[in-house]
């Protein structure tokens, strides 16, 4: 392996979160009855005229701005001609010679370092429909997805390993989610990736022949498919054979790639400018407005979290890796001035509850202010950390007010000295042997006595106070 270097370039299709399709007013709603979200435009009726969706353009320009791309003054929609049963127009409307934006970059965090990957282009296009192969050799076509807006984001060949490829995809997906323009789910197919990959002897400037791998619907499969494909190409070169340029399908079951079709050239598609659509120009005023609306992006938020809240890189990673988690954190940290404690709680106790329910922090039944209140109870020594963790699943699940819950259920720490003194006396009286050993120098038994006191008080005794009382009881 180390004698060879892999080169990877990724093409991502991101489905935009617009309410209507790219060139008509049909709904983009998912999971509705087949062929209900259609009209003459997306059903490809002759004479129907497309009108571009302004929201989709706004989303495209915002992504371009977030990726430092140059937004072109004029971009042109072109017809990419091919026949497919679920593409009734007989062509896809895409952008070819003049894409929406070019020449950007994405900084990808890899092992605490940032690696810059060039963005070659971002262009807009409409999606095809869906063929469904049913029983009895019958196939059906559902046109609900036909015409749904996509952005294609093409990276430079600047990625050198499966790990980096996954890191790039995660960073890109995160930006799309921060911008709130794409759902970013590979499983549901609204964030799709094709991977171009080649290998070359290390140190050689020219690229090797590449293959393109399709059909990977999770980060894990992208990693698997690329690793497989890199090994396959190295084996070919080692055997003195050549890599054939082709499109491959990743087979999840076998973990292998297999040939789908041979090399295809752009001219196969007979691209030409769509005569029904004028070139897309984006007024300066609009660009500036959209630029002002850009949210803080993941990388700068990550840096700010480390700087302003003194979080570790790892905690900042976990929190900013999910916009809603980061938002939640900032609201909680605004009410409780120990950000690291908030971050630790969120990435352990809270993340566990969220993951169990498969919900985001934005959907949490437990509000950030409530988390801050719970942590406040611990800091004021009204409850121990142990009790806080113990009650967390319940207060979280029902969004209960921690303070009143603790009062009602009698979880408040026992700080009443005379009450604790009594318990300590009991424990010492019940364990004369241990008391004798302690007095002979077996100081480790302290934790045994502490445990006994906690058992009798259901974990509610104030540990500091118990420690003092035990010491004076044993040594006094
Ligand atoms: P096409 O027009 O066939 O899609 P492009 O030149 O647009 O080809 O490149 C598509 C993708 O392939 C880009 O992401 C690019 O970075 C990547 N790529 C190009 N050449 C190579 C190569 N030799 N090895 C790996 N990736 C490559
Ligand atoms: Mg391509
Ligand atoms: Zn339509």
Tab-separated table of C-alpha atoms and ligand atoms in Angstrom:
chain	number	residue	atom	x	y	z
A	1	UNK	CA	0.000	0.000	0.000
A	2	UNK	CA	2.627	2.533	1.044
A	3	UNK	CA	4.250	2.352	-2.394
A	4	UNK	CA	1.001	3.691	-3.807
A	5	UNK	CA	-1.081	6.748	-3.173
A	6	UNK	CA	-4.835	6.924	-3.644
A	7	UNK	CA	-6.471	10.015	-5.170
A	8	UNK	CA	-10.148	10.630	-4.598
A	9	UNK	CA	-12.594	13.255	-5.888
A	10	UNK	CA	-16.187	13.312	-4.681
A	11	UNK	CA	-19.396	14.356	-6.399
A	12	UNK	CA	-22.196	15.013	-3.947
A	13	UNK	CA	-25.861	15.459	-4.773
A	14	UNK	CA	-27.685	17.397	-2.099
A	15	UNK	CA	-31.447	17.581	-2.269
A	16	UNK	CA	-32.621	21.046	-1.306
A	17	UNK	CA	-35.226	21.676	1.372
A	18	UNK	CA	-37.500	23.799	-0.757
A	19	UNK	CA	-41.264	23.374	-0.513
A	20	UNK	CA	-41.722	23.228	-4.264
A	21	UNK	CA	-39.792	21.677	-7.129
A	22	UNK	CA	-37.054	23.357	-9.160
A	23	UNK	CA	-39.119	24.358	-12.187
A	24	UNK	CA	-42.763	24.024	-11.124
A	25	UNK	CA	-45.007	24.597	-8.106
A	26	UNK	CA	-45.444	20.892	-7.240
A	27	UNK	CA	-44.727	19.869	-3.659
A	28	UNK	CA	-41.430	18.163	-2.810
A	29	UNK	CA	-43.183	16.250	0.023
A	30	UNK	CA	-41.716	12.831	0.707
A	31	UNK	CA	-43.671	9.607	1.132
A	32	UNK	CA	-46.901	10.690	-0.521
A	33	UNK	CA	-49.049	8.552	-2.808
A	34	UNK	CA	-47.255	7.907	-6.134
A	35	UNK	CA	-47.721	10.488	-8.890
A	36	UNK	CA	-49.750	12.882	-6.776
A	37	UNK	CA	-47.131	15.645	-6.795
A	38	UNK	CA	-46.981	16.126	-10.537
A	39	UNK	CA	-47.982	18.649	-13.178
A	40	UNK	CA	-47.412	19.083	-16.909
A	41	UNK	CA	-43.970	20.643	-16.285
A	42	UNK	CA	-42.424	17.870	-14.206
A	43	UNK	CA	-44.347	15.168	-16.058
A	44	UNK	CA	-42.572	16.372	-19.197
A	45	UNK	CA	-45.600	17.341	-21.277
A	46	UNK	CA	-44.685	19.036	-24.529
A	47	UNK	CA	-45.165	22.776	-24.417
A	48	UNK	CA	-45.097	23.092	-20.615
A	49	UNK	CA	-42.730	25.832	-19.528
A	50	UNK	CA	-40.308	25.649	-16.587
A	51	UNK	CA	-39.861	28.607	-14.223
A	52	UNK	CA	-36.876	28.516	-11.889
A	53	UNK	CA	-37.524	28.371	-8.135
A	54	UNK	CA	-35.946	31.409	-6.491
A	55	UNK	CA	-35.555	29.672	-3.128
A	56	UNK	CA	-33.458	26.942	-4.747
A	57	UNK	CA	-31.218	29.594	-6.293
A	58	UNK	CA	-30.889	31.291	-2.904
A	59	UNK	CA	-29.859	27.984	-1.319
A	60	UNK	CA	-27.326	27.310	-4.065
A	61	UNK	CA	-25.778	30.757	-3.735
A	62	UNK	CA	-25.605	30.438	0.050
A	63	UNK	CA	-23.756	27.149	-0.201
A	64	UNK	CA	-21.423	28.692	-2.776
A	65	UNK	CA	-20.720	31.568	-0.395
A	66	UNK	CA	-20.154	29.192	2.526
A	67	UNK	CA	-17.619	27.283	0.411
A	68	UNK	CA	-15.834	30.432	-0.752
A	69	UNK	CA	-16.845	29.851	-4.360
A	70	UNK	CA	-17.052	32.458	-7.079
A	71	UNK	CA	-20.724	32.798	-8.001
A	72	UNK	CA	-20.911	33.301	-11.761
A	73	UNK	CA	-22.610	36.379	-13.164
A	74	UNK	CA	-24.468	34.203	-15.596
A	75	UNK	CA	-25.103	30.532	-15.235
A	76	UNK	CA	-26.900	28.524	-17.862
A	77	UNK	CA	-29.328	25.633	-17.572
A	78	UNK	CA	-28.606	22.940	-20.124
A	79	UNK	CA	-30.409	19.859	-21.278
A	80	UNK	CA	-28.539	16.659	-20.548
A	81	UNK	CA	-30.190	14.220	-22.890
A	82	UNK	CA	-30.733	10.609	-22.048
A	83	UNK	CA	-33.574	8.159	-22.049
A	84	UNK	CA	-34.831	6.757	-18.808
A	85	UNK	CA	-38.369	5.606	-17.950
A	86	UNK	CA	-38.483	7.838	-14.874
A	87	UNK	CA	-37.264	10.898	-16.765
A	88	UNK	CA	-40.264	11.752	-18.952
A	89	UNK	CA	-38.746	14.894	-20.518
A	90	UNK	CA	-36.035	12.737	-22.069
A	91	UNK	CA	-33.433	15.058	-20.595
A	92	UNK	CA	-32.344	16.295	-17.214
A	93	UNK	CA	-32.069	20.038	-16.736
A	94	UNK	CA	-28.600	20.625	-15.350
A	95	UNK	CA	-25.827	23.157	-15.687
A	96	UNK	CA	-22.805	22.266	-17.719
A	97	UNK	CA	-20.503	24.833	-19.270
A	98	UNK	CA	-21.662	27.614	-16.984
A	99	UNK	CA	-22.404	26.303	-13.506
A	100	UNK	CA	-23.810	28.407	-10.688
A	101	UNK	CA	-20.450	28.694	-8.935
A	102	UNK	CA	-16.820	27.636	-9.277
A	103	UNK	CA	-13.470	27.514	-7.517
A	104	UNK	CA	-14.177	27.244	-3.830
A	105	UNK	CA	-12.714	25.286	-0.981
A	106	UNK	CA	-13.682	23.335	2.074
A	107	UNK	CA	-11.480	22.998	5.122
A	108	UNK	CA	-11.787	19.480	6.395
A	109	UNK	CA	-10.715	18.646	9.938
A	110	UNK	CA	-8.549	15.519	9.854
A	111	UNK	CA	-6.793	14.402	13.058
A	112	UNK	CA	-6.771	17.854	14.590
A	113	UNK	CA	-5.430	19.382	11.380
A	114	UNK	CA	-7.268	21.144	8.598
A	115	UNK	CA	-6.899	19.892	5.098
A	116	UNK	CA	-8.065	22.078	2.261
A	117	UNK	CA	-10.091	20.399	-0.467
A	118	UNK	CA	-10.861	22.442	-3.564
A	119	UNK	CA	-14.429	22.729	-4.739
A	120	UNK	CA	-14.377	22.687	-8.524
A	121	UNK	CA	-18.000	23.583	-9.125
A	122	UNK	CA	-21.487	23.738	-7.712
A	123	UNK	CA	-24.358	23.414	-10.123
A	124	UNK	CA	-28.116	23.085	-9.964
A	125	UNK	CA	-30.139	20.318	-11.543
A	126	UNK	CA	-33.466	18.544	-11.240
A	127	UNK	CA	-33.868	15.013	-9.951
A	128	UNK	CA	-35.305	12.080	-11.894
A	129	UNK	CA	-38.293	10.020	-10.727
A	130	UNK	CA	-38.278	6.566	-9.300
A	131	UNK	CA	-38.816	3.193	-10.953
A	132	UNK	CA	-40.373	0.573	-8.742
A	133	UNK	CA	-40.051	-3.029	-9.804
A	134	UNK	CA	-43.045	-4.939	-8.510
A	135	UNK	CA	-44.252	-8.512	-8.664
A	136	UNK	CA	-45.188	-10.362	-11.860
A	137	UNK	CA	-42.574	-8.533	-13.926
A	138	UNK	CA	-44.460	-5.280	-13.642
A	139	UNK	CA	-42.557	-2.037	-13.262
A	140	UNK	CA	-44.040	1.208	-12.055
A	141	UNK	CA	-42.878	4.788	-12.305
A	142	UNK	CA	-43.410	7.358	-9.552
A	143	UNK	CA	-42.844	10.938	-10.701
A	144	UNK	CA	-43.181	12.613	-7.302
A	145	UNK	CA	-39.410	13.074	-7.086
A	146	UNK	CA	-39.076	14.221	-10.703
A	147	UNK	CA	-38.002	17.852	-10.719
A	148	UNK	CA	-36.956	18.061	-7.082
A	149	UNK	CA	-34.004	20.503	-6.800
A	150	UNK	CA	-30.481	19.186	-6.330
A	151	UNK	CA	-27.125	20.834	-5.938
A	152	UNK	CA	-24.170	18.916	-7.285
A	153	UNK	CA	-20.962	19.734	-5.480
A	154	UNK	CA	-17.786	18.510	-7.191
A	155	UNK	CA	-14.547	18.355	-5.234
A	156	UNK	CA	-11.049	18.548	-6.597
A	157	UNK	CA	-8.950	15.346	-6.586
A	158	UNK	CA	-7.529	16.443	-3.235
A	159	UNK	CA	-8.597	13.584	-1.002
A	160	UNK	CA	-6.095	10.831	-0.324
A	161	UNK	CA	-7.726	8.163	1.819
A	162	UNK	CA	-11.121	6.672	2.720
A	163	UNK	CA	-10.859	8.361	6.146
A	164	UNK	CA	-10.383	11.746	4.536
A	165	UNK	CA	-13.246	11.100	2.150
A	166	UNK	CA	-15.599	10.438	5.042
A	167	UNK	CA	-14.281	13.510	6.891
A	168	UNK	CA	-14.936	15.632	3.787
A	169	UNK	CA	-18.476	14.298	3.439
A	170	UNK	CA	-19.229	14.904	7.102
A	171	UNK	CA	-17.896	18.456	6.933
A	172	UNK	CA	-19.900	19.205	3.783
A	173	UNK	CA	-23.051	17.667	5.194
A	174	UNK	CA	-22.609	19.675	8.370
A	175	UNK	CA	-22.419	22.921	6.388
A	176	UNK	CA	-25.592	22.026	4.472
A	177	UNK	CA	-27.349	21.396	7.772
A	178	UNK	CA	-26.032	24.609	9.346
A	179	UNK	CA	-27.361	26.488	6.312
A	180	UNK	CA	-30.655	24.636	6.784
A	181	UNK	CA	-30.865	23.855	3.072
A	182	UNK	CA	-30.635	20.052	3.009
A	183	UNK	CA	-31.674	17.283	5.356
A	184	UNK	CA	-28.360	15.514	4.907
A	185	UNK	CA	-29.571	11.942	5.258
A	186	UNK	CA	-27.674	9.416	3.165
A	187	UNK	CA	-30.120	6.655	4.111
A	188	UNK	CA	-33.078	8.664	2.859
A	189	UNK	CA	-31.164	9.615	-0.253
A	190	UNK	CA	-31.211	13.384	0.128
A	191	UNK	CA	-27.409	13.473	0.462
A	192	UNK	CA	-25.830	11.178	-2.134
A	193	UNK	CA	-22.262	10.646	-3.125
A	194	UNK	CA	-20.358	9.302	-6.133
A	195	UNK	CA	-16.678	8.698	-5.601
A	196	UNK	CA	-13.965	8.951	-8.246
A	197	UNK	CA	-10.841	7.087	-7.291
A	198	UNK	CA	-7.468	6.293	-8.791
A	199	UNK	CA	-4.109	5.147	-7.493
A	200	UNK	CA	-0.583	6.033	-8.550
A	201	UNK	CA	2.912	5.109	-7.445
A	202	UNK	CA	3.794	7.448	-4.585
A	203	UNK	CA	5.634	10.531	-5.779
A	204	UNK	CA	4.427	10.368	-9.367
A	205	UNK	CA	2.859	13.676	-10.440
A	206	UNK	CA	0.376	12.303	-13.002
A	207	UNK	CA	-2.909	10.845	-11.885
A	208	UNK	CA	-3.777	7.245	-12.580
A	209	UNK	CA	-6.875	6.105	-14.442
A	210	UNK	CA	-9.948	6.544	-12.276
A	211	UNK	CA	-13.113	4.617	-11.705
A	212	UNK	CA	-16.344	6.043	-10.369
A	213	UNK	CA	-18.172	4.229	-7.561
A	214	UNK	CA	-21.897	4.759	-7.048
A	215	UNK	CA	-24.599	3.496	-4.745
A	216	UNK	CA	-23.167	4.032	-1.290
A	217	UNK	CA	-25.828	5.065	1.165
A	218	UNK	CA	-23.886	5.506	4.378
A	219	UNK	CA	-20.521	6.888	5.460
A	220	UNK	CA	-19.524	3.371	6.436
A	221	UNK	CA	-20.217	2.087	2.933
A	222	UNK	CA	-18.294	4.959	1.343
A	223	UNK	CA	-15.331	3.943	3.451
A	224	UNK	CA	-15.735	0.267	2.634
A	225	UNK	CA	-16.233	0.797	-1.086
A	226	UNK	CA	-13.221	3.106	-1.393
A	227	UNK	CA	-10.966	0.773	0.581
A	228	UNK	CA	-12.028	-2.134	-1.586
A	229	UNK	CA	-11.581	-0.178	-4.797
A	230	UNK	CA	-8.142	1.164	-3.830
A	231	UNK	CA	-6.935	-2.372	-3.034
A	232	UNK	CA	-8.396	-3.699	-6.271
A	233	UNK	CA	-6.622	-1.050	-8.346
A	234	UNK	CA	-3.293	-1.575	-6.552
A	235	UNK	CA	-3.551	-5.318	-7.184
A	236	UNK	CA	-4.120	-4.662	-10.894
A	237	UNK	CA	-1.080	-2.389	-11.137
A	238	UNK	CA	1.038	-4.838	-9.150
A	239	UNK	CA	0.095	-7.548	-11.638
A	240	UNK	CA	1.117	-5.302	-14.504
A	241	UNK	CA	-2.461	-4.793	-15.636
A	242	UNK	CA	-4.329	-1.591	-16.301
A	243	UNK	CA	-7.223	0.046	-14.534
A	244	UNK	CA	-10.173	0.449	-16.896
A	245	UNK	CA	-12.115	3.701	-16.639
A	246	UNK	CA	-15.649	2.669	-15.768
A	247	UNK	CA	-18.568	3.219	-13.462
A	248	UNK	CA	-18.882	0.722	-10.635
A	249	UNK	CA	-21.684	-0.179	-8.295
A	250	UNK	CA	-20.958	-0.899	-4.665
A	251	UNK	CA	-22.634	-4.088	-3.516
A	252	UNK	CA	-23.457	-3.780	0.191
A	253	UNK	CA	-23.887	-7.498	0.704
A	254	UNK	CA	-20.502	-8.593	-0.659
A	255	UNK	CA	-18.631	-5.365	0.130
A	256	UNK	CA	-17.291	-5.388	-3.439
A	257	UNK	CA	-17.610	-3.109	-6.426
A	258	UNK	CA	-18.834	-4.367	-9.773
A	259	UNK	CA	-18.992	-2.871	-13.217
A	260	UNK	CA	-22.129	-0.980	-14.203
A	261	UNK	CA	-21.086	0.684	-17.423
A	262	UNK	CA	-17.989	1.665	-19.338
A	263	UNK	CA	-16.490	5.095	-19.744
A	264	UNK	CA	-18.980	7.704	-20.780
A	265	UNK	CA	-18.156	11.025	-22.363
A	266	UNK	CA	-19.910	14.320	-21.951
A	267	UNK	CA	-20.752	14.434	-25.632
A	268	UNK	CA	-22.842	11.306	-25.205
A	269	UNK	CA	-25.367	13.530	-23.510
A	270	UNK	CA	-25.518	16.146	-26.254
A	271	UNK	CA	-25.709	18.961	-23.759
A	272	UNK	CA	-27.187	22.195	-25.083
A	273	UNK	CA	-28.584	25.325	-23.388
A	274	UNK	CA	-32.256	24.917	-22.518
A	275	UNK	CA	-34.146	27.304	-24.821
A	276	UNK	CA	-37.007	27.563	-22.310
A	277	UNK	CA	-34.845	29.028	-19.563
A	278	UNK	CA	-32.977	32.317	-19.689
A	279	UNK	CA	-29.459	32.480	-18.261
A	280	UNK	CA	-29.567	32.840	-14.507
A	281	UNK	CA	-28.266	36.173	-13.250
A	282	UNK	CA	-28.063	36.959	-9.576
A	283	UNK	CA	-28.327	40.659	-8.728
A	284	UNK	CA	-25.628	42.067	-6.469
A	285	UNK	CA	-28.231	43.207	-3.946
A	286	UNK	CA	-29.504	39.644	-3.617
A	287	UNK	CA	-26.019	38.222	-3.188
A	288	UNK	CA	-25.226	40.661	-0.426
A	289	UNK	CA	-28.483	39.962	1.361
A	290	UNK	CA	-27.877	36.225	1.250
A	291	UNK	CA	-24.284	36.651	2.398
A	292	UNK	CA	-25.539	38.608	5.424
A	293	UNK	CA	-27.961	35.825	6.242
A	294	UNK	CA	-25.249	33.145	6.426
A	295	UNK	CA	-25.060	31.597	9.890
A	296	UNK	CA	-21.804	31.039	11.713
A	297	UNK	CA	-20.314	27.975	10.040
A	298	UNK	CA	-19.124	24.818	11.813
A	299	UNK	CA	-15.392	25.477	11.650
A	300	UNK	CA	-15.569	28.975	13.106
A	301	UNK	CA	-18.016	27.813	15.727
A	302	UNK	CA	-15.612	25.000	16.625
A	303	UNK	CA	-12.786	27.507	17.047
A	304	UNK	CA	-14.987	29.803	19.114
A	305	UNK	CA	-16.098	26.983	21.404
A	306	UNK	CA	-12.477	26.130	22.178
A	307	UNK	CA	-11.503	29.763	22.659
A	308	UNK	CA	-14.507	31.159	24.541
A	309	UNK	CA	-15.667	28.163	26.531
A	310	UNK	CA	-12.277	26.480	27.008
A	311	UNK	CA	-13.624	23.194	25.649
A	312	UNK	CA	-11.350	20.406	24.494
A	313	UNK	CA	-11.154	19.837	20.725
A	314	UNK	CA	-13.025	16.625	21.217
A	315	UNK	CA	-15.941	18.201	23.087
A	316	UNK	CA	-16.068	21.024	20.544
A	317	UNK	CA	-16.094	18.393	17.780
A	318	UNK	CA	-19.049	16.544	19.211
A	319	UNK	CA	-21.058	19.682	19.917
A	320	UNK	CA	-20.453	21.565	16.680
A	321	UNK	CA	-20.783	18.370	14.661
A	322	UNK	CA	-24.526	18.769	15.183
A	323	UNK	CA	-25.969	22.245	14.907
A	324	UNK	CA	-28.878	21.623	17.235
A	325	UNK	CA	-26.556	20.225	19.910
A	326	UNK	CA	-24.347	23.306	19.610
A	327	UNK	CA	-27.382	25.619	19.857
A	328	UNK	CA	-28.632	23.758	22.918
A	329	UNK	CA	-25.208	23.975	24.516
A	330	UNK	CA	-24.999	27.721	24.057
A	331	UNK	CA	-28.410	28.266	25.603
A	332	UNK	CA	-27.566	26.089	28.600
A	333	UNK	CA	-24.120	27.650	29.002
A	334	UNK	CA	-25.761	31.080	29.071
A	335	UNK	CA	-27.625	29.991	32.244
A	336	UNK	CA	-24.837	28.064	33.919
A	337	UNK	CA	-21.367	29.522	33.913
A	338	UNK	CA	-19.365	26.297	33.890
A	339	UNK	CA	-19.428	25.508	30.175
A	340	UNK	CA	-17.230	22.458	30.515
A	341	UNK	CA	-19.628	20.870	32.981
A	342	UNK	CA	-22.506	21.602	30.596
A	343	UNK	CA	-20.559	20.114	27.679
A	344	UNK	CA	-19.637	16.992	29.621
A	345	UNK	CA	-23.217	16.403	30.664
A	346	UNK	CA	-24.509	16.925	27.189
A	347	UNK	CA	-22.043	14.628	25.492
A	348	UNK	CA	-22.638	11.826	27.976
A	349	UNK	CA	-25.971	11.757	29.831
A	350	UNK	CA	-27.947	13.805	27.383
A	351	UNK	CA	-26.588	12.379	24.143
A	352	UNK	CA	-27.463	8.928	25.424
A	353	UNK	CA	-31.113	9.922	25.901
A	354	UNK	CA	-31.241	11.675	22.519
A	355	UNK	CA	-29.707	8.734	20.698
A	356	UNK	CA	-32.032	6.278	22.388
A	357	UNK	CA	-34.993	8.206	21.001
A	358	UNK	CA	-33.255	9.071	17.741
A	359	UNK	CA	-34.112	12.748	18.132
A	360	UNK	CA	-32.067	15.927	17.838
A	361	UNK	CA	-31.347	18.310	20.686
A	362	UNK	CA	-33.890	20.698	19.162
A	363	UNK	CA	-36.554	18.074	19.837
A	364	UNK	CA	-35.412	17.448	23.395
A	365	UNK	CA	-38.278	17.418	25.912
A	366	UNK	CA	-35.804	18.785	28.480
A	367	UNK	CA	-34.991	22.453	27.930
A	368	UNK	CA	-31.459	23.914	28.120
A	369	UNK	CA	-32.599	26.087	31.047
A	370	UNK	CA	-33.693	22.949	32.879
A	371	UNK	CA	-30.313	21.322	32.343
A	372	UNK	CA	-28.697	24.461	33.753
A	373	UNK	CA	-31.013	24.246	36.772
A	374	UNK	CA	-30.131	20.607	37.375
A	375	UNK	CA	-26.421	21.403	37.293
A	376	UNK	CA	-27.092	24.286	39.660
A	377	UNK	CA	-28.637	21.899	42.183
A	378	UNK	CA	-25.450	19.852	42.112
A	379	UNK	CA	-23.268	22.904	42.523
A	380	UNK	CA	-25.329	24.112	45.485
A	381	UNK	CA	-24.936	20.621	46.946
A	382	UNK	CA	-28.689	20.178	47.072
A	383	UNK	CA	-28.198	16.861	45.303
A	384	UNK	CA	-25.127	14.790	44.574
A	385	UNK	CA	-23.848	14.130	41.051
A	386	UNK	CA	-24.886	10.559	41.578
A	387	UNK	CA	-28.499	11.493	42.287
A	388	UNK	CA	-28.470	13.947	39.390
A	389	UNK	CA	-27.455	11.159	37.036
A	390	UNK	CA	-29.959	8.813	38.583
A	391	UNK	CA	-32.937	11.146	38.106
A	392	UNK	CA	-31.826	12.455	34.722
A	393	UNK	CA	-33.664	9.917	32.522
A	394	UNK	CA	-36.945	10.725	34.236
A	395	UNK	CA	-36.725	14.524	34.296
A	396	UNK	CA	-35.431	14.428	30.735
A	397	UNK	CA	-38.220	12.226	29.416
A	398	UNK	CA	-40.993	14.375	30.832
A	399	UNK	CA	-39.289	17.758	30.755
A	400	UNK	CA	-39.729	18.071	34.525
A	401	UNK	CA	-38.536	21.004	36.526
A	402	UNK	CA	-35.500	19.567	38.378
A	403	UNK	CA	-35.853	21.653	41.529
A	404	UNK	CA	-39.480	20.753	42.231
A	405	UNK	CA	-38.908	17.134	41.197
A	406	UNK	CA	-36.094	16.804	43.706
A	407	UNK	CA	-38.204	18.413	46.438
A	408	UNK	CA	-41.282	16.317	45.747
A	409	UNK	CA	-39.435	13.019	45.581
A	410	UNK	CA	-37.347	13.850	48.623
A	411	UNK	CA	-34.041	13.605	46.779
A	412	UNK	CA	-32.623	16.656	48.444
A	413	UNK	CA	-29.274	15.950	50.038
A	414	UNK	CA	-29.281	15.384	53.766
A	415	UNK	CA	-27.139	18.102	55.261
A	416	UNK	CA	-28.778	17.948	58.645
A	417	UNK	CA	-25.803	17.216	60.894
A	418	UNK	CA	-27.672	15.651	63.796
A	419	UNK	CA	-29.493	13.282	61.456
A	420	UNK	CA	-26.297	12.221	59.779
A	421	UNK	CA	-24.525	11.855	63.086
A	422	UNK	CA	-27.148	9.351	64.099
A	423	UNK	CA	-26.655	7.308	60.934
A	424	UNK	CA	-22.886	7.377	61.361
A	425	UNK	CA	-23.233	6.167	64.946
A	426	UNK	CA	-25.458	3.313	63.752
A	427	UNK	CA	-23.020	2.255	61.052
A	428	UNK	CA	-20.078	2.233	63.447
A	429	UNK	CA	-22.057	0.271	66.033
A	430	UNK	CA	-23.112	-2.323	63.469
A	431	UNK	CA	-19.565	-2.943	62.238
A	432	UNK	CA	-17.300	-3.329	65.274
A	433	UNK	CA	-14.756	-5.531	63.439
A	434	UNK	CA	-14.217	-3.010	60.692
A	435	UNK	CA	-13.936	-0.223	63.221
A	436	UNK	CA	-11.219	-2.182	65.025
A	437	UNK	CA	-9.285	-2.832	61.794
A	438	UNK	CA	-9.572	0.837	60.851
A	439	UNK	CA	-8.143	1.847	64.178
A	440	UNK	CA	-5.270	-0.552	63.616
A	441	UNK	CA	-4.393	1.316	60.427
A	442	UNK	CA	-6.624	-0.081	57.677
A	443	UNK	CA	-7.575	3.380	56.514
A	444	UNK	CA	-8.973	2.079	53.260
A	445	UNK	CA	-12.066	1.006	55.190
A	446	UNK	CA	-13.180	4.648	55.092
A	447	UNK	CA	-14.916	4.023	51.778
A	448	UNK	CA	-16.668	0.996	53.268
A	449	UNK	CA	-18.151	3.132	56.039
A	450	UNK	CA	-19.082	5.814	53.526
A	451	UNK	CA	-20.837	3.173	51.453
A	452	UNK	CA	-22.816	1.968	54.446
A	453	UNK	CA	-23.968	5.499	55.266
A	454	UNK	CA	-24.992	6.079	51.653
A	455	UNK	CA	-26.917	2.833	51.656
A	456	UNK	CA	-28.895	3.844	54.703
A	457	UNK	CA	-29.612	7.298	53.243
A	458	UNK	CA	-30.371	6.122	49.701
A	459	UNK	CA	-27.347	8.027	48.427
A	460	UNK	CA	-28.659	11.330	49.718
A	461	UNK	CA	-26.185	12.077	52.456
A	462	UNK	CA	-23.854	14.970	51.822
A	463	UNK	CA	-20.526	13.150	51.313
A	464	UNK	CA	-18.325	15.911	52.711
A	465	UNK	CA	-20.260	16.035	55.918
A	466	UNK	CA	-20.350	12.261	56.266
A	467	UNK	CA	-16.597	12.141	55.764
A	468	UNK	CA	-16.065	14.621	58.605
A	469	UNK	CA	-18.464	12.807	60.907
A	470	UNK	CA	-16.910	9.407	60.199
A	471	UNK	CA	-13.429	10.727	60.888
A	472	UNK	CA	-14.380	12.246	64.179
A	473	UNK	CA	-16.386	9.123	65.099
A	474	UNK	CA	-13.479	6.799	64.297
A	475	UNK	CA	-10.586	8.890	65.477
A	476	UNK	CA	-12.133	10.923	68.201
B	1	LIG	P1	-16.620	14.063	-15.241
B	1	LIG	O1	-16.922	15.147	-16.188
B	1	LIG	O2	-16.421	12.737	-15.848
B	1	LIG	O3	-17.592	14.022	-14.089
B	1	LIG	P2	-14.662	15.629	-13.852
B	1	LIG	O4	-13.378	16.071	-14.436
B	1	LIG	O5	-15.721	16.628	-13.664
B	1	LIG	O6	-15.184	14.398	-14.666
B	1	LIG	O7	-14.311	14.998	-12.449
B	1	LIG	C1	-15.248	14.390	-11.677
B	1	LIG	C2	-14.627	14.077	-10.330
B	1	LIG	O8	-13.539	13.188	-10.476
B	1	LIG	C3	-14.069	15.286	-9.595
B	1	LIG	O9	-14.470	15.182	-8.256
B	1	LIG	C4	-12.583	15.146	-9.729
B	1	LIG	O10	-11.914	15.665	-8.607
B	1	LIG	C5	-12.408	13.646	-9.782
B	1	LIG	N1	-11.213	13.189	-10.512
B	1	LIG	C6	-10.773	13.611	-11.707
B	1	LIG	N2	-9.696	12.927	-12.061
B	1	LIG	C7	-9.430	12.032	-11.075
B	1	LIG	C8	-8.430	11.022	-10.863
B	1	LIG	N3	-7.512	10.741	-11.751
B	1	LIG	N4	-8.493	10.311	-9.722
B	1	LIG	C9	-9.458	10.537	-8.818
B	1	LIG	N5	-10.394	11.465	-8.968
B	1	LIG	C10	-10.405	12.201	-10.075
B	2	LIG	MG1	-19.376	13.954	-13.160
B	3	LIG	ZN1	-44.725	19.747	-11.325
